[in-house]
Tab-separated table of C-alpha atoms in Angstrom:
chain	number	residue	atom	x	y	z
A	244	MET	CA	-29.852	10.776	8.064
A	245	ALA	CA	-28.887	12.500	4.779
A	246	ALA	CA	-28.784	16.076	6.004
A	247	GLY	CA	-25.919	18.190	4.777
A	248	LEU	CA	-24.303	20.403	2.236
A	249	ALA	CA	-24.613	19.252	-1.426
A	250	ILE	CA	-21.571	18.584	-3.457
A	251	THR	CA	-21.528	18.433	-7.218
A	252	SER	CA	-19.240	16.104	-9.203
A	253	GLU	CA	-16.265	17.911	-10.607
A	254	GLY	CA	-12.590	17.220	-11.273
A	255	GLY	CA	-12.859	13.498	-10.585
A	256	GLN	CA	-14.967	13.976	-7.454
A	257	TYR	CA	-17.993	11.748	-6.637
A	258	ASN	CA	-21.617	12.895	-6.144
A	259	GLY	CA	-22.633	13.257	-2.602
A	260	ARG	CA	-22.837	15.403	0.514
A	261	MET	CA	-21.704	15.459	3.988
A	262	THR	CA	-24.367	13.270	5.480
A	263	LEU	CA	-25.251	13.010	9.147
A	264	LEU	CA	-24.605	9.255	8.998
A	265	VAL	CA	-21.084	9.799	7.785
A	266	VAL	CA	-20.406	12.492	10.485
A	267	LEU	CA	-21.727	10.300	13.334
A	268	SER	CA	-19.879	7.288	12.054
A	269	CYS	CA	-16.577	9.085	11.934
A	270	MET	CA	-17.173	10.695	15.227
A	271	MET	CA	-17.793	7.341	16.830
A	272	ALA	CA	-14.810	5.782	15.088
A	273	ALA	CA	-12.542	8.675	16.119
A	274	THR	CA	-13.001	7.565	19.827
A	275	GLY	CA	-10.309	5.134	18.903
A	276	GLY	CA	-8.073	8.205	18.750
A	277	ILE	CA	-9.320	9.263	22.268
A	278	ILE	CA	-8.308	5.895	23.591
A	279	PHE	CA	-4.728	6.076	22.067
A	280	GLY	CA	-4.322	9.637	23.245
A	281	TYR	CA	-5.698	8.928	26.714
A	282	ASP	CA	-3.099	6.222	27.195
A	283	LEU	CA	-0.318	8.368	25.838
A	284	GLY	CA	-1.129	11.123	28.377
A	285	ILE	CA	-2.023	8.957	31.365
A	286	SER	CA	1.274	6.889	31.457
A	287	GLY	CA	3.477	9.990	31.637
A	288	GLY	CA	1.283	11.479	34.400
A	289	VAL	CA	1.078	8.530	36.806
A	290	THR	CA	4.776	7.871	36.377
A	291	SER	CA	5.398	11.283	37.957
A	292	MET	CA	3.026	10.704	40.934
A	293	GLU	CA	5.033	9.814	44.090
A	294	PRO	CA	2.519	7.233	45.540
A	295	PHE	CA	2.612	5.400	42.221
A	296	LEU	CA	6.360	5.383	42.151
A	297	LYS	CA	6.527	4.410	45.783
A	298	LYS	CA	4.332	1.401	45.206
A	299	PHE	CA	5.588	0.038	41.915
A	300	PHE	CA	8.974	1.577	41.472
A	301	PRO	CA	10.450	2.327	44.860
A	302	ASN	CA	14.027	2.532	43.538
A	303	VAL	CA	13.024	5.451	41.284
A	304	TYR	CA	11.229	7.143	44.198
A	305	THR	CA	14.191	6.804	46.472
A	306	GLN	CA	16.544	8.105	43.708
A	307	MET	CA	14.323	11.145	43.032
A	308	LYS	CA	13.738	12.102	46.717
A	309	GLU	CA	16.842	11.214	48.437
A	310	ASP	CA	19.830	11.081	46.071
A	311	THR	CA	21.187	14.589	46.040
A	312	LYS	CA	24.305	13.666	43.869
A	313	ILE	CA	22.322	12.212	40.906
A	314	SER	CA	21.966	14.533	37.760
A	315	ASN	CA	18.676	16.273	37.041
A	316	TYR	CA	18.616	14.430	33.681
A	317	CYS	CA	19.020	10.924	35.368
A	318	LYS	CA	16.530	10.851	38.233
A	319	PHE	CA	14.002	8.839	36.282
A	320	ASP	CA	16.396	6.509	34.405
A	321	SER	CA	14.846	3.044	35.070
A	322	GLN	CA	14.340	0.240	32.520
A	323	LEU	CA	11.522	-1.109	34.675
A	324	LEU	CA	9.722	2.256	34.679
A	325	THR	CA	10.153	2.500	30.916
A	326	SER	CA	8.878	-1.037	30.485
A	327	PHE	CA	5.612	0.127	32.058
A	328	THR	CA	5.196	2.728	29.311
A	329	SER	CA	6.708	0.773	26.386
A	330	SER	CA	5.078	-2.601	26.902
A	331	LEU	CA	1.927	-1.292	25.309
A	332	TYR	CA	3.782	-0.408	22.207
A	333	ILE	CA	5.376	-3.760	21.668
A	334	ALA	CA	2.048	-5.528	22.229
A	335	GLY	CA	0.482	-3.007	19.659
A	336	LEU	CA	3.320	-3.781	17.275
A	337	ILE	CA	2.696	-7.602	17.483
A	338	SER	CA	-1.213	-7.312	17.412
A	339	SER	CA	-1.198	-5.071	14.369
A	340	PHE	CA	-0.171	-7.950	12.157
A	341	PHE	CA	-3.043	-10.013	13.515
A	342	ALA	CA	-5.359	-7.067	12.940
A	343	SER	CA	-4.418	-6.887	9.243
A	344	PRO	CA	-6.035	-10.252	8.202
A	345	VAL	CA	-9.018	-9.595	10.456
A	346	THR	CA	-9.560	-6.207	8.963
A	347	ARG	CA	-9.244	-7.540	5.458
A	348	ALA	CA	-11.283	-10.745	5.806
A	349	PHE	CA	-14.059	-9.722	8.200
A	350	GLY	CA	-14.204	-5.888	7.762
A	351	ARG	CA	-13.264	-2.709	9.573
A	352	LYS	CA	-16.101	-3.024	12.183
A	353	PRO	CA	-14.958	-6.289	13.749
A	354	SER	CA	-11.444	-5.082	14.090
A	355	ILE	CA	-12.712	-1.918	15.947
A	356	LEU	CA	-14.854	-4.079	18.165
A	357	ILE	CA	-11.866	-6.302	19.135
A	358	GLY	CA	-9.847	-3.125	19.903
A	359	GLY	CA	-12.463	-1.759	22.123
A	360	ALA	CA	-13.026	-4.971	23.959
A	361	ALA	CA	-9.178	-5.434	24.698
A	362	PHE	CA	-8.926	-1.877	25.982
A	363	LEU	CA	-11.761	-2.390	28.337
A	364	ALA	CA	-9.984	-5.446	29.757
A	365	GLY	CA	-6.728	-3.623	30.011
A	366	SER	CA	-8.079	-0.538	31.771
A	367	ALA	CA	-9.775	-2.688	34.373
A	368	LEU	CA	-6.629	-4.623	35.061
A	369	GLY	CA	-4.523	-1.453	35.291
A	370	GLY	CA	-6.908	0.238	37.709
A	371	ALA	CA	-6.948	-2.935	39.991
A	372	ALA	CA	-3.154	-3.678	39.876
A	373	PHE	CA	-1.510	-4.591	43.094
A	374	ASN	CA	1.984	-5.506	41.697
A	375	VAL	CA	4.101	-4.390	38.747
A	376	TYR	CA	3.470	-7.624	36.707
A	377	MET	CA	-0.334	-7.007	36.789
A	378	LEU	CA	0.253	-3.447	35.888
A	379	ILE	CA	2.392	-4.422	32.831
A	380	PHE	CA	0.027	-7.176	31.711
A	381	GLY	CA	-2.828	-4.568	31.757
A	382	ARG	CA	-0.538	-2.442	29.507
A	383	VAL	CA	-0.121	-5.383	27.156
A	384	LEU	CA	-3.893	-5.748	26.866
A	385	LEU	CA	-4.149	-2.033	26.147
A	386	GLY	CA	-1.543	-2.568	23.426
A	387	VAL	CA	-3.648	-5.268	21.742
A	388	GLY	CA	-6.688	-2.718	21.793
A	389	VAL	CA	-4.591	0.075	20.369
A	390	GLY	CA	-3.066	-2.139	17.800
A	391	PHE	CA	-6.469	-3.207	16.404
A	392	ALA	CA	-8.017	0.332	16.693
A	393	ASN	CA	-5.106	2.088	14.966
A	394	GLN	CA	-5.205	-0.457	12.218
A	395	SER	CA	-8.876	-0.216	11.391
A	396	VAL	CA	-10.161	3.239	12.495
A	397	PRO	CA	-8.069	5.468	10.087
A	398	LEU	CA	-9.069	3.119	7.229
A	399	TYR	CA	-12.709	3.291	8.272
A	400	ILE	CA	-12.785	7.058	8.258
A	401	SER	CA	-10.903	7.433	4.984
A	402	GLU	CA	-13.201	4.973	3.180
A	403	MET	CA	-16.400	6.610	4.533
A	404	ALA	CA	-15.488	10.246	3.797
A	405	LEU	CA	-15.882	11.992	0.415
A	406	PRO	CA	-12.538	12.726	-1.281
A	407	ARG	CA	-12.765	16.520	-0.631
A	408	HIS	CA	-13.497	15.990	3.114
A	409	ARG	CA	-11.284	13.039	3.695
A	410	GLY	CA	-8.543	14.998	5.183
A	411	ALA	CA	-10.593	16.818	7.706
A	412	MET	CA	-12.634	13.683	8.605
A	413	ASN	CA	-9.593	11.520	9.043
A	414	ILE	CA	-7.902	14.252	11.201
A	415	GLY	CA	-10.837	13.586	13.473
A	416	PHE	CA	-8.862	10.610	14.671
A	417	GLN	CA	-5.972	12.813	15.642
A	418	CYS	CA	-8.278	15.191	17.272
A	419	GLY	CA	-9.396	12.227	19.284
A	420	VAL	CA	-5.813	11.698	20.224
A	421	GLY	CA	-5.404	15.244	21.299
A	422	ILE	CA	-8.614	15.206	23.364
A	423	GLY	CA	-7.548	11.920	24.903
A	424	VAL	CA	-4.023	13.366	25.857
A	425	LEU	CA	-5.748	16.588	27.224
A	426	SER	CA	-8.314	14.563	29.228
A	427	ALA	CA	-5.591	12.299	30.715
A	428	ASN	CA	-3.571	15.366	31.779
A	429	ILE	CA	-6.585	17.085	33.419
A	430	ILE	CA	-7.532	13.792	35.185
A	431	ASN	CA	-3.927	13.248	36.376
A	432	PHE	CA	-3.831	16.831	37.678
A	433	GLY	CA	-7.012	16.143	39.715
A	434	THR	CA	-6.326	12.587	40.955
A	435	GLU	CA	-2.753	13.584	42.088
A	436	LYS	CA	-4.509	15.595	44.825
A	437	ILE	CA	-6.559	12.765	46.221
A	438	GLU	CA	-5.642	11.894	49.761
A	439	GLY	CA	-4.476	8.358	50.453
A	440	GLY	CA	-2.215	8.180	47.370
A	441	TRP	CA	-4.624	5.941	45.256
A	442	GLY	CA	-5.693	8.656	42.644
A	443	TRP	CA	-3.511	6.811	40.091
A	444	ARG	CA	-6.064	3.933	40.073
A	445	ILE	CA	-8.758	6.298	38.890
A	446	SER	CA	-6.464	7.642	36.164
A	447	LEU	CA	-5.784	4.193	34.818
A	448	ALA	CA	-9.345	2.826	35.114
A	449	LEU	CA	-11.070	5.789	33.435
A	450	ALA	CA	-9.644	4.537	30.123
A	451	ALA	CA	-12.680	2.207	30.159
A	452	LEU	CA	-14.995	5.181	29.395
A	453	PRO	CA	-13.850	5.960	25.817
A	454	ALA	CA	-13.277	2.241	25.303
A	455	SER	CA	-16.877	1.593	26.037
A	456	PHE	CA	-17.986	4.268	23.479
A	457	LEU	CA	-15.838	2.583	20.851
A	458	THR	CA	-17.087	-0.897	21.636
A	459	ILE	CA	-20.726	0.055	21.555
A	460	GLY	CA	-20.146	2.197	18.456
A	461	ALA	CA	-18.545	-0.756	16.666
A	462	LEU	CA	-21.788	-2.606	17.075
A	463	LEU	CA	-23.880	0.189	15.674
A	464	LEU	CA	-21.647	1.544	12.791
A	465	PRO	CA	-22.372	0.671	9.258
A	466	GLU	CA	-19.539	-1.086	7.461
A	467	THR	CA	-17.642	0.828	4.775
A	468	PRO	CA	-18.602	0.195	1.103
A	469	ASN	CA	-15.042	-0.663	0.232
A	470	SER	CA	-14.999	-3.349	2.858
A	471	LEU	CA	-18.450	-4.669	1.804
A	472	ILE	CA	-17.517	-4.987	-1.858
A	473	GLN	CA	-14.148	-6.576	-0.888
A	474	ASN	CA	-15.979	-9.361	0.944
A	475	SER	CA	-19.180	-9.655	-1.074
A	476	ASN	CA	-20.478	-9.827	-4.648
A	477	ASN	CA	-23.736	-8.131	-3.698
A	478	HIS	CA	-23.241	-4.904	-5.601
A	479	GLN	CA	-26.853	-3.866	-4.959
A	480	LYS	CA	-26.215	-3.938	-1.236
A	481	VAL	CA	-23.057	-1.836	-1.677
A	482	LYS	CA	-24.896	0.649	-3.902
A	483	SER	CA	-27.702	0.911	-1.287
A	484	VAL	CA	-25.059	1.657	1.534
A	485	LEU	CA	-23.384	4.231	-0.837
A	486	GLN	CA	-26.661	5.943	-1.413
A	487	ARG	CA	-27.341	6.137	2.351
A	488	ILE	CA	-23.967	7.568	3.233
A	489	ARG	CA	-23.692	9.963	0.199
A	490	GLY	CA	-27.243	11.248	0.552
A	491	THR	CA	-27.866	10.794	-3.261
A	492	ALA	CA	-29.137	8.179	-5.639
A	493	ASP	CA	-26.405	9.009	-8.176
A	494	VAL	CA	-23.381	6.976	-6.984
A	495	GLN	CA	-22.686	4.939	-10.002
A	496	ALA	CA	-19.284	6.572	-10.612
A	497	GLU	CA	-17.988	5.743	-7.148
A	498	LEU	CA	-19.574	2.222	-7.382
A	499	ASP	CA	-17.771	1.525	-10.610
A	500	ASP	CA	-14.465	2.490	-9.044
A	501	LEU	CA	-15.179	0.224	-6.147
A	502	ILE	CA	-16.067	-2.695	-8.384
A	503	LYS	CA	-12.875	-2.153	-10.388
A	504	ALA	CA	-10.776	-2.026	-7.136
A	505	SER	CA	-12.515	-5.097	-5.769
A	506	SER	CA	-11.915	-7.154	-8.894
A	507	ILE	CA	-8.162	-6.428	-8.544
A	508	SER	CA	-8.308	-7.029	-4.755
A	509	LYS	CA	-9.896	-10.466	-5.040
A	510	THR	CA	-7.026	-11.740	-7.164
A	511	THR	CA	-4.639	-10.814	-4.316
A	512	ASN	CA	-4.238	-13.701	-1.854
A	513	HIS	CA	-1.012	-12.563	-0.141
A	514	PRO	CA	-1.176	-8.775	0.189
A	515	PHE	CA	2.097	-8.705	2.173
A	516	GLN	CA	3.904	-10.408	-0.736
A	517	LYS	CA	2.176	-8.162	-3.220
A	518	ILE	CA	3.000	-4.891	-1.489
A	519	ILE	CA	6.815	-5.469	-2.074
A	520	GLN	CA	6.291	-5.451	-5.879
A	521	ARG	CA	7.880	-2.512	-7.727
A	522	LYS	CA	4.565	-0.912	-8.667
A	523	TYR	CA	3.731	-0.484	-4.965
A	524	ARG	CA	7.200	0.790	-4.140
A	525	PRO	CA	5.990	4.532	-3.374
A	526	GLN	CA	3.343	3.383	-1.016
A	527	LEU	CA	5.648	0.955	0.733
A	528	VAL	CA	8.237	3.630	1.306
A	529	MET	CA	5.595	5.991	2.706
A	530	ALA	CA	4.238	3.232	4.897
A	531	ILE	CA	7.699	2.947	6.483
A	532	ALA	CA	9.077	6.438	6.339
A	533	LEU	CA	6.008	8.484	7.501
A	534	PRO	CA	5.357	6.616	10.776
A	535	PHE	CA	9.123	6.419	11.436
A	536	PHE	CA	9.685	10.148	11.025
A	537	GLN	CA	6.450	10.918	13.091
A	538	GLN	CA	8.183	9.103	16.001
A	539	VAL	CA	11.497	10.822	15.775
A	540	THR	CA	10.079	14.350	15.752
A	541	GLY	CA	10.611	14.250	19.474
A	542	ILE	CA	6.956	14.474	20.330
A	543	ASN	CA	7.154	11.446	22.650
A	544	VAL	CA	9.481	13.529	24.766
A	545	ILE	CA	6.329	15.627	25.495
A	546	THR	CA	3.500	13.220	25.428
A	547	PHE	CA	5.036	10.353	27.308
A	548	TYR	CA	7.078	12.166	29.804
A	549	ALA	CA	5.903	15.770	29.847
A	550	PRO	CA	5.458	15.764	33.692
A	551	ILE	CA	8.836	14.099	34.235
A	552	LEU	CA	10.467	16.606	31.758
A	553	PHE	CA	9.031	19.568	33.657
A	554	ARG	CA	10.183	18.064	36.973
A	555	THR	CA	13.538	17.830	35.455
A	556	ILE	CA	13.733	21.563	34.981
A	557	GLY	CA	12.684	22.062	38.570
A	558	GLN	CA	8.916	22.261	38.737
A	559	GLY	CA	6.991	20.521	41.608
A	560	GLU	CA	4.522	17.642	41.160
A	561	SER	CA	1.409	19.647	40.674
A	562	ALA	CA	3.076	22.366	38.585
A	563	SER	CA	4.415	19.720	36.216
A	564	LEU	CA	1.094	18.012	35.815
A	565	MET	CA	-0.519	21.444	35.156
A	566	SER	CA	2.052	22.248	32.562
A	567	ALA	CA	1.200	18.975	30.862
A	568	VAL	CA	-2.470	20.085	30.793
A	569	VAL	CA	-1.445	23.375	29.026
A	570	THR	CA	0.545	21.653	26.350
A	571	GLY	CA	-2.409	19.137	25.794
A	572	LEU	CA	-4.830	21.948	25.406
A	573	VAL	CA	-2.500	23.716	22.868
A	574	GLY	CA	-2.076	20.413	20.901
A	575	THR	CA	-5.839	19.783	20.785
A	576	THR	CA	-6.573	23.384	19.510
A	577	ALA	CA	-3.914	23.137	16.858
A	578	THR	CA	-5.245	19.778	15.549
A	579	PHE	CA	-8.660	21.431	15.077
A	580	ILE	CA	-6.924	24.176	13.013
A	581	SER	CA	-5.365	21.383	10.939
A	582	MET	CA	-8.756	19.770	10.401
A	583	LEU	CA	-10.124	23.076	8.855
A	584	ALA	CA	-6.959	23.662	6.818
A	585	VAL	CA	-5.832	20.348	5.409
A	586	ASP	CA	-8.283	20.093	2.456
A	587	LYS	CA	-7.617	23.719	1.498
A	588	LEU	CA	-3.867	24.234	2.102
A	589	GLY	CA	-2.975	20.625	1.355
A	590	ARG	CA	-0.871	18.011	3.061
A	591	ARG	CA	2.611	19.272	1.926
A	592	ALA	CA	2.134	22.867	3.076
A	593	LEU	CA	1.173	21.727	6.491
A	594	PHE	CA	4.077	19.388	6.703
A	595	MET	CA	6.507	22.183	5.718
A	596	ILE	CA	5.051	24.737	8.220
A	597	GLY	CA	5.023	22.274	11.127
A	598	GLY	CA	8.597	21.078	10.376
A	599	ILE	CA	10.077	24.631	10.476
A	600	GLN	CA	8.146	25.446	13.629
A	601	MET	CA	9.302	22.280	15.450
A	602	LEU	CA	12.905	22.728	14.382
A	603	VAL	CA	13.267	26.344	15.449
A	604	THR	CA	11.613	25.712	18.959
A	605	GLN	CA	13.717	22.565	19.575
A	606	ILE	CA	16.969	24.521	18.920
A	607	ILE	CA	16.002	27.330	21.303
A	608	ILE	CA	14.843	24.918	24.126
A	609	GLY	CA	17.973	22.885	23.820
A	610	GLY	CA	20.051	26.122	23.925
A	611	ILE	CA	18.324	27.296	27.123
A	612	MET	CA	18.719	24.082	28.912
A	613	ALA	CA	22.310	23.750	27.771
A	614	ALA	CA	23.183	27.206	29.027
A	615	LEU	CA	21.137	27.444	32.165
A	616	LEU	CA	20.154	23.960	33.492
A	617	GLY	CA	22.985	22.160	35.085
A	618	ASP	CA	23.047	18.660	36.668
A	619	HIS	CA	21.662	20.043	39.831
A	620	GLY	CA	19.142	22.700	40.816
A	621	GLY	CA	16.581	24.078	38.368
A	622	LEU	CA	15.706	26.897	35.983
A	623	SER	CA	14.395	30.159	37.298
A	624	LYS	CA	10.709	30.691	37.249
A	625	GLY	CA	10.867	32.963	34.170
A	626	TYR	CA	12.933	30.615	32.200
A	627	ALA	CA	10.754	27.566	33.147
A	628	TYR	CA	7.741	29.576	31.927
A	629	LEU	CA	9.648	30.429	28.736
A	630	VAL	CA	10.464	26.699	28.071
A	631	LEU	CA	6.793	25.894	28.676
A	632	ALA	CA	5.764	28.471	26.089
A	633	LEU	CA	8.317	27.148	23.491
A	634	ILE	CA	7.151	23.571	24.081
A	635	CYS	CA	3.549	24.795	23.493
A	636	VAL	CA	4.705	26.298	20.136
A	637	TYR	CA	6.456	23.006	19.347
A	638	VAL	CA	3.446	20.959	20.201
A	639	ALA	CA	1.207	23.212	18.047
A	640	GLY	CA	3.659	22.645	15.137
A	641	PHE	CA	3.408	18.780	15.571
A	642	ALA	CA	-0.354	18.898	16.061
A	643	TRP	CA	-1.111	20.547	12.780
A	644	SER	CA	1.458	18.644	10.672
A	645	TRP	CA	3.120	15.277	11.575
A	646	GLY	CA	0.574	14.439	14.226
A	647	PRO	CA	-2.587	14.141	12.005
A	648	LEU	CA	-0.924	13.885	8.651
A	649	GLY	CA	1.237	10.905	9.802
A	650	TRP	CA	-1.960	9.002	10.056
A	651	LEU	CA	-3.988	10.651	7.227
A	652	VAL	CA	-1.575	10.238	4.353
A	653	PRO	CA	-0.881	6.464	4.826
A	654	SER	CA	-4.542	5.662	5.205
A	655	GLU	CA	-5.449	7.307	1.900
A	656	ILE	CA	-2.715	6.176	-0.538
A	657	PHE	CA	-3.038	2.365	-0.643
A	658	PRO	CA	-5.016	0.508	-3.455
A	659	LEU	CA	-7.799	-1.660	-2.030
A	660	GLU	CA	-5.871	-4.934	-2.789
A	661	ILE	CA	-3.104	-4.017	-0.418
A	662	ARG	CA	-4.858	-1.456	1.905
A	663	SER	CA	-5.090	-3.545	5.086
A	664	ALA	CA	-1.464	-4.865	4.661
A	665	GLY	CA	-0.271	-1.251	3.989
A	666	GLN	CA	-2.059	0.138	7.073
A	667	SER	CA	-0.750	-2.766	9.134
A	668	ILE	CA	2.816	-1.944	8.099
A	669	THR	CA	2.256	1.730	8.928
A	670	VAL	CA	0.911	0.912	12.370
A	671	ALA	CA	3.591	-1.674	13.029
A	672	VAL	CA	6.448	0.711	12.067
A	673	GLY	CA	4.835	3.311	14.250
A	674	PHE	CA	4.614	1.016	17.178
A	675	LEU	CA	8.141	-0.220	16.760
A	676	PHE	CA	9.701	3.177	16.946
A	677	THR	CA	7.350	4.339	19.586
A	678	PHE	CA	8.414	1.369	21.686
A	679	ILE	CA	12.156	2.139	21.046
A	680	ILE	CA	11.702	5.884	21.899
A	681	ALA	CA	9.698	4.956	25.011
A	682	GLN	CA	12.178	2.388	26.175
A	683	THR	CA	15.367	4.465	25.560
A	684	PHE	CA	14.189	8.067	26.183
A	685	LEU	CA	14.977	8.214	29.968
A	686	SER	CA	18.338	6.778	29.294
A	687	MET	CA	18.861	9.102	26.372
A	688	LEU	CA	17.818	12.151	28.562
A	689	CYS	CA	20.427	10.961	31.156
A	690	HIS	CA	23.246	10.698	28.570
A	691	PHE	CA	22.379	13.425	25.977
A	692	LYS	CA	21.067	15.911	28.583
A	693	SER	CA	19.945	19.104	26.784
A	694	GLY	CA	21.360	17.560	23.530
A	695	ILE	CA	18.248	15.462	23.193
A	696	PHE	CA	16.488	18.431	21.594
A	697	PHE	CA	19.291	18.791	18.976
A	698	PHE	CA	19.166	15.145	18.369
A	699	PHE	CA	15.483	15.233	17.475
A	700	GLY	CA	15.881	18.595	15.547
A	701	GLY	CA	18.313	16.911	13.228
A	702	TRP	CA	15.594	14.304	12.282
A	703	VAL	CA	13.119	17.195	11.767
A	704	VAL	CA	15.342	18.678	9.062
A	705	LEU	CA	15.605	15.187	7.429
A	706	MET	CA	11.875	14.543	7.367
A	707	THR	CA	10.966	18.035	6.109
A	708	ALA	CA	13.270	17.556	3.099
A	709	PHE	CA	11.848	14.043	2.538
A	710	VAL	CA	8.336	15.509	2.333
A	711	TYR	CA	9.467	18.349	0.009
A	712	PHE	CA	11.100	16.052	-2.484
A	713	PHE	CA	9.241	12.761	-2.355
A	714	LEU	CA	5.665	13.215	-1.093
A	715	PRO	CA	3.146	14.234	-3.794
A	716	GLU	CA	-0.025	16.177	-2.863
A	717	THR	CA	-3.041	13.939	-2.264
A	718	LYS	CA	-5.693	16.388	-1.276
A	719	ASN	CA	-9.146	15.932	-2.992
A	720	VAL	CA	-7.921	12.886	-4.850
A	721	PRO	CA	-10.510	9.940	-4.742
A	722	ILE	CA	-9.006	7.114	-2.712
A	723	GLU	CA	-9.501	4.554	-5.548
A	724	GLN	CA	-7.869	6.882	-8.101
A	725	MET	CA	-4.738	7.643	-5.851
A	726	GLU	CA	-2.410	5.666	-7.967
A	727	ASN	CA	-2.384	8.585	-10.525
A	728	VAL	CA	-0.464	10.884	-8.229
A	729	TRP	CA	2.614	8.574	-8.390
A	730	ARG	CA	2.573	8.418	-12.101
A	731	GLU	CA	2.782	12.222	-12.283
A	732	HIS	CA	5.355	12.795	-9.534
A	733	TRP	CA	8.906	13.805	-10.729
A	734	PHE	CA	10.707	10.868	-8.917
A	735	TRP	CA	8.113	8.110	-8.556
A	736	LYS	CA	7.049	8.135	-12.197
A	737	ARG	CA	10.378	6.631	-12.976
A	738	ILE	CA	9.562	3.582	-11.004
A	739	VAL	CA	5.852	3.103	-11.450
A	740	GLY	CA	5.931	4.514	-14.991
A	741	GLU	CA	8.385	1.755	-16.010
A	742	VAL	CA	5.995	-0.879	-14.640
A	743	ASP	CA	3.070	0.578	-16.549
A	744	GLU	CA	5.160	0.634	-19.742
A	745	LYS	CA	6.213	-2.858	-19.251
A	746	VAL	CA	2.553	-4.026	-18.773
A	747	TYR	CA	1.437	-2.074	-21.826
A	748	THR	CA	4.223	-3.603	-23.893
A	749	GLN	CA	3.372	-7.112	-22.793
A	750	GLY	CA	-0.365	-6.555	-23.552
A	751	ALA	CA	0.513	-5.233	-27.036
A	752	ARG	CA	2.423	-8.423	-27.818
A	753	CYS	CA	-0.505	-10.556	-26.784
């Protein structure tokens, strides 16, 4: 199992190589990303299918088909319809706080297993739904699954990977999200054509397929060395696992760092109280700011409601679903590019490139829709294709920057003693603002109209500036030595440096 390219220890790096065991483990764990992405893509697709709307949301269907006076931007404005989409995210928000103590006390594997099982139940309920309440309850179960998976999977991948490969391996989770979105869009395009109008059931029920892989994988995966040492004093067992996953007998340097981190972690009984201490201020700020900014990039305009958005600009049902397939393919491809570049170019460079790319395309799209798309009618075929091309450029910008890095950076910056709490806050903030965007977007589209793109563009300016000034580079830094990047940063050293100096002074007095 230890096949791979050898890596020597240099610049603080640990000994080891990219072993087959690590690759397989991270690939299996990344199916958690496929689950998340599949759900993102599937909900937007089925809510644009006429048989689905007719069965569960007849008022929206009537509004779309028969009301000739209503604005293009307001046809899908329904709080019940958005509740179908957003109920998953409020459930994910709540469950992420239960996932944190499970991940900390029992390990990453049990948390992944719970996520997979909950998602299996939710997909079965959604596919069999005969009323809107059953449909939404199925979404709540999916939310529980996503909450546990998003809490544990990025941590699992970051802890299993070597520092110099951690970025690429962790982006495997976001690649899974992209594959999930693309798969959902392709399936929606196919099931929409099924005669009898029941194709949406297949779309919802097929979520059980990646959920099955994740559940089975959770039973077969090895636990991470970080989690093992946090919950055990058996250093020899941890060393043995390290030797297996690193493909070398010389793992003492990494083991020493783990033992040191574990000794600090075991003195922490209340990680949520500890994380608000001044010395963890940079990590706490990032745990809140990065997932918040990720959600206000405007990407949810595309992932949740791409088919609805394309219908807004005048495309038919099949054409709108096909357009969503195209954007999903672009996003998945761009995420693979990010995987290849992140450990070479670094996190900050990709954030900058993606931010500028998203801003420019949002301004152009908003300008086209403001100038050419009124409250009635649609764009010409040429302009509709231009908007589609610009949306693809926008999606590519997100997919190699805020998409994967919004998950990667938080998962690698926390010390072991607050790692599960920090990841829980990251997931919870992400779900909170995903819920808010999902619940309000259709109403915002109705009221802001084309200005919705300028609204999100303003946030992109702010988040790009935030990264430039406040986020240090974390590429190639061992996860248990990450605290050093804050001590060397121009801004954060004023905060954590004061804490270190105070501790040193108190120690000298003793």
